[in-house]
Coordinates of N, CA, C and O in Angstrom, one line a residue:
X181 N -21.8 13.5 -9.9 CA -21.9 12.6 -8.7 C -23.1 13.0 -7.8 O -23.5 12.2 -7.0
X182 N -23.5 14.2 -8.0 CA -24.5 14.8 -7.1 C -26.1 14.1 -7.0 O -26.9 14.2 -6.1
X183 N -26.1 13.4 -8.3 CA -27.2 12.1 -9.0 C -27.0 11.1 -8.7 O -27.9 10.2 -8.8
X184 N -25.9 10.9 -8.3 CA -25.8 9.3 -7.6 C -27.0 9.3 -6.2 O -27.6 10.2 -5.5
X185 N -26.9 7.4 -6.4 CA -27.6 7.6 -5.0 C -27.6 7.3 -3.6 O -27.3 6.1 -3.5
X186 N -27.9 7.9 -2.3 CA -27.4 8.4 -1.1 C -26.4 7.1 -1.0 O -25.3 7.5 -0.5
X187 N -26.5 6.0 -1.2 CA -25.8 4.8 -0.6 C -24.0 5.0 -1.3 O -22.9 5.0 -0.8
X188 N -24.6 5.4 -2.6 CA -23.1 5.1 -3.7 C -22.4 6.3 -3.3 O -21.1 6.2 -3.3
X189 N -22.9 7.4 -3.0 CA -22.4 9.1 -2.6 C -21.4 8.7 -1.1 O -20.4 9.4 -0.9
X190 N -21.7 7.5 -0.3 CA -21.3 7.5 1.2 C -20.2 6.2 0.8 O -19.1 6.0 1.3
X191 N -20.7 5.4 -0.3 CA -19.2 5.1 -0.6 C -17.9 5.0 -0.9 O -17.0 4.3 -0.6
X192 N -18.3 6.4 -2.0 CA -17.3 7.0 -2.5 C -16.6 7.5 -1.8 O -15.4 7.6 -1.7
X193 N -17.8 8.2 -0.7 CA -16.7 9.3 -0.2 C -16.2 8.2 0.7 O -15.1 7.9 0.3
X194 N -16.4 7.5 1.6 CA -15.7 6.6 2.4 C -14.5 6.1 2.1 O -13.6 6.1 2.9
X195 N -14.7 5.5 0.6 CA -13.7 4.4 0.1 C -12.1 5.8 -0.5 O -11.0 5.5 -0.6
X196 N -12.7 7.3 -0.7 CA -11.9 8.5 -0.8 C -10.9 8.5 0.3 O -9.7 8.4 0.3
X197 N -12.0 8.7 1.5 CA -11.0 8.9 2.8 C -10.3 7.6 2.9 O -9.1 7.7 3.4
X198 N -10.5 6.8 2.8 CA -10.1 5.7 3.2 C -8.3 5.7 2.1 O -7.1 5.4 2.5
X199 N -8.5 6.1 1.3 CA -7.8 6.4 0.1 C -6.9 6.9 0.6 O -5.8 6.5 0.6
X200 N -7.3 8.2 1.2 CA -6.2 9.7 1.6 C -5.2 9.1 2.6 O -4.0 9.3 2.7
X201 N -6.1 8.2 3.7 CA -5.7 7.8 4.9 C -4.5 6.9 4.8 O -3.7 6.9 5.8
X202 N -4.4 6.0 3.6 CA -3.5 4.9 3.6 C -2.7 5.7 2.8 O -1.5 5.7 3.3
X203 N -2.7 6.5 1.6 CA -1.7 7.3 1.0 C -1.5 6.7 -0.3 O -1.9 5.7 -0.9
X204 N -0.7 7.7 -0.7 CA 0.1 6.7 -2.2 C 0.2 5.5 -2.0 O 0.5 5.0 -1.0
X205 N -0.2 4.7 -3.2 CA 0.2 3.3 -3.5 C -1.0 1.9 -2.2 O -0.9 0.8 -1.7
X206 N -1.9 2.9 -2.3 CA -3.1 2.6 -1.8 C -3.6 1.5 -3.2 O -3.9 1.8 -4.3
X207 N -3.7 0.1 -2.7 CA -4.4 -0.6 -3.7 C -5.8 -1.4 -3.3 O -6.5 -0.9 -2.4
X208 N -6.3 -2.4 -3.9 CA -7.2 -2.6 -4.0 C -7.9 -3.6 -2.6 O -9.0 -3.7 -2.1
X209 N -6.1 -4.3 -2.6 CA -6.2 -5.0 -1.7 C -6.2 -4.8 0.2 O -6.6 -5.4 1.2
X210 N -5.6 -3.6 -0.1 CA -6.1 -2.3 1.3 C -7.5 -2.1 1.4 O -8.1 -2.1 2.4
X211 N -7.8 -1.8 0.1 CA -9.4 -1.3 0.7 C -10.3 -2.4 1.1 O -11.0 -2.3 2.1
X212 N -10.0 -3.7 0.2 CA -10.8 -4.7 1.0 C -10.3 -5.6 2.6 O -10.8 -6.5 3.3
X213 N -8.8 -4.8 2.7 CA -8.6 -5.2 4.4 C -9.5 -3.9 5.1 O -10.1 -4.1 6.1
X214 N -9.5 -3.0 4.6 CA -10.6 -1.6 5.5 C -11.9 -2.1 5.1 O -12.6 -1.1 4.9
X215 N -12.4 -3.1 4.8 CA -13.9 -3.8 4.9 C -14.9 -3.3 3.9 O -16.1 -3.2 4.1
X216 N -13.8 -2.9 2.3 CA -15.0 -2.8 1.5 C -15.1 -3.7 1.0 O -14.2 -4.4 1.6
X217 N -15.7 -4.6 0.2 CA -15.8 -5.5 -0.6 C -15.1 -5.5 -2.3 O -14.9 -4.4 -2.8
X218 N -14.8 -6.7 -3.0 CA -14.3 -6.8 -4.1 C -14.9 -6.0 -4.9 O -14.2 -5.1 -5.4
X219 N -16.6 -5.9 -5.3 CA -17.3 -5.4 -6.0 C -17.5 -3.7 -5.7 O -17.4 -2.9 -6.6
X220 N -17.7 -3.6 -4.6 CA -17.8 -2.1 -4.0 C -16.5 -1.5 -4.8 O -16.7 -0.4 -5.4
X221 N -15.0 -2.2 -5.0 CA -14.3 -1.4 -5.1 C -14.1 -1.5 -6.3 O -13.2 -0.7 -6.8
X222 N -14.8 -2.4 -7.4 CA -14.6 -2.4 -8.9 C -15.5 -1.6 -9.2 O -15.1 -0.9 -10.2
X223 N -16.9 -1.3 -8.7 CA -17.7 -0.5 -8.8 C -17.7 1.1 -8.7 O -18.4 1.8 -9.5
X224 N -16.8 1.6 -7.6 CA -16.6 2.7 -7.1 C -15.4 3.2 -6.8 O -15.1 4.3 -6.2
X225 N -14.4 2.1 -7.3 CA -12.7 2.9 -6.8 C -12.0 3.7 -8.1 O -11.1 4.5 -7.9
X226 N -12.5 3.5 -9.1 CA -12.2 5.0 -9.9 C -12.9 6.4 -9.2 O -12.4 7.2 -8.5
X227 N -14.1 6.2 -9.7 CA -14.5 7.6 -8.7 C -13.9 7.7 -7.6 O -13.0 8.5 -7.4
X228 N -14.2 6.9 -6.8 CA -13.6 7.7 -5.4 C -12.4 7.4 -5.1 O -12.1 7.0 -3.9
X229 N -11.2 7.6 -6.4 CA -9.8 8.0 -6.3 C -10.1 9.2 -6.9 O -9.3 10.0 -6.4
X230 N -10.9 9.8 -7.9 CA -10.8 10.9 -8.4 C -11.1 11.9 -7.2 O -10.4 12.9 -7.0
X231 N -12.1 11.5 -6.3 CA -12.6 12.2 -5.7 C -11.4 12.5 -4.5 O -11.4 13.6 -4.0
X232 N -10.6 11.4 -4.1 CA -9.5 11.4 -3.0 C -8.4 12.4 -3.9 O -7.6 12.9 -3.2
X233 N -8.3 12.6 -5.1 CA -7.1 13.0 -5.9 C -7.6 14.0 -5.9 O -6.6 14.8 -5.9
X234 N -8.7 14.9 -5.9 CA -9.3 16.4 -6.0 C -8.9 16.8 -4.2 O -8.1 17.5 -3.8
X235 N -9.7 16.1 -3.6 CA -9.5 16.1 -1.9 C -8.6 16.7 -1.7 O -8.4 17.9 -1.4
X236 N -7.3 15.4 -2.2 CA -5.9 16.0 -1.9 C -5.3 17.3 -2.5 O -4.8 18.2 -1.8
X237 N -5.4 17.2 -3.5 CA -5.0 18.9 -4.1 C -5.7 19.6 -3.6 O -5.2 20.6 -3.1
X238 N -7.2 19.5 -3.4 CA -7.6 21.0 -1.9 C -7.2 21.6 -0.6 O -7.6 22.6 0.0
X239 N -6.1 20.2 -0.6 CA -5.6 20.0 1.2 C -4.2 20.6 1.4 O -3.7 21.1 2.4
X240 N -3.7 20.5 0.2 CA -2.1 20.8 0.0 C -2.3 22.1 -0.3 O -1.4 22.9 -0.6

């Protein structure tokens, strides 16, 4: 992910927190009420669940 670029890196991590913040059973349809878009989140909501799912096991 360190190759991605600066735009897609501030996604992820955004659309991550955004992830952590709503909790379990966080879907698709949340993220695009928190103002990401449909494509943003077909584009980038696997990674940045992986990335919210690493987050969280670092936090616990």
């Amino acid at each position: 992910m360190h190759n991605a670029p600066y735009e897609t890196r501030n996604i992820r991590h955004d659309m991550a927190e955004t992830m952590l913040r709503i909790g379990h059973g966080c879907t698709a349809d949340d993220l695009i009420g928190e103002g990401f878009t449909g494509r943003q989140v077909e584009l980038h909501g696997p990674a940045a669940r992986d990335l919210a799912n690493a987050r969280a096991i670092r936090r616990s």
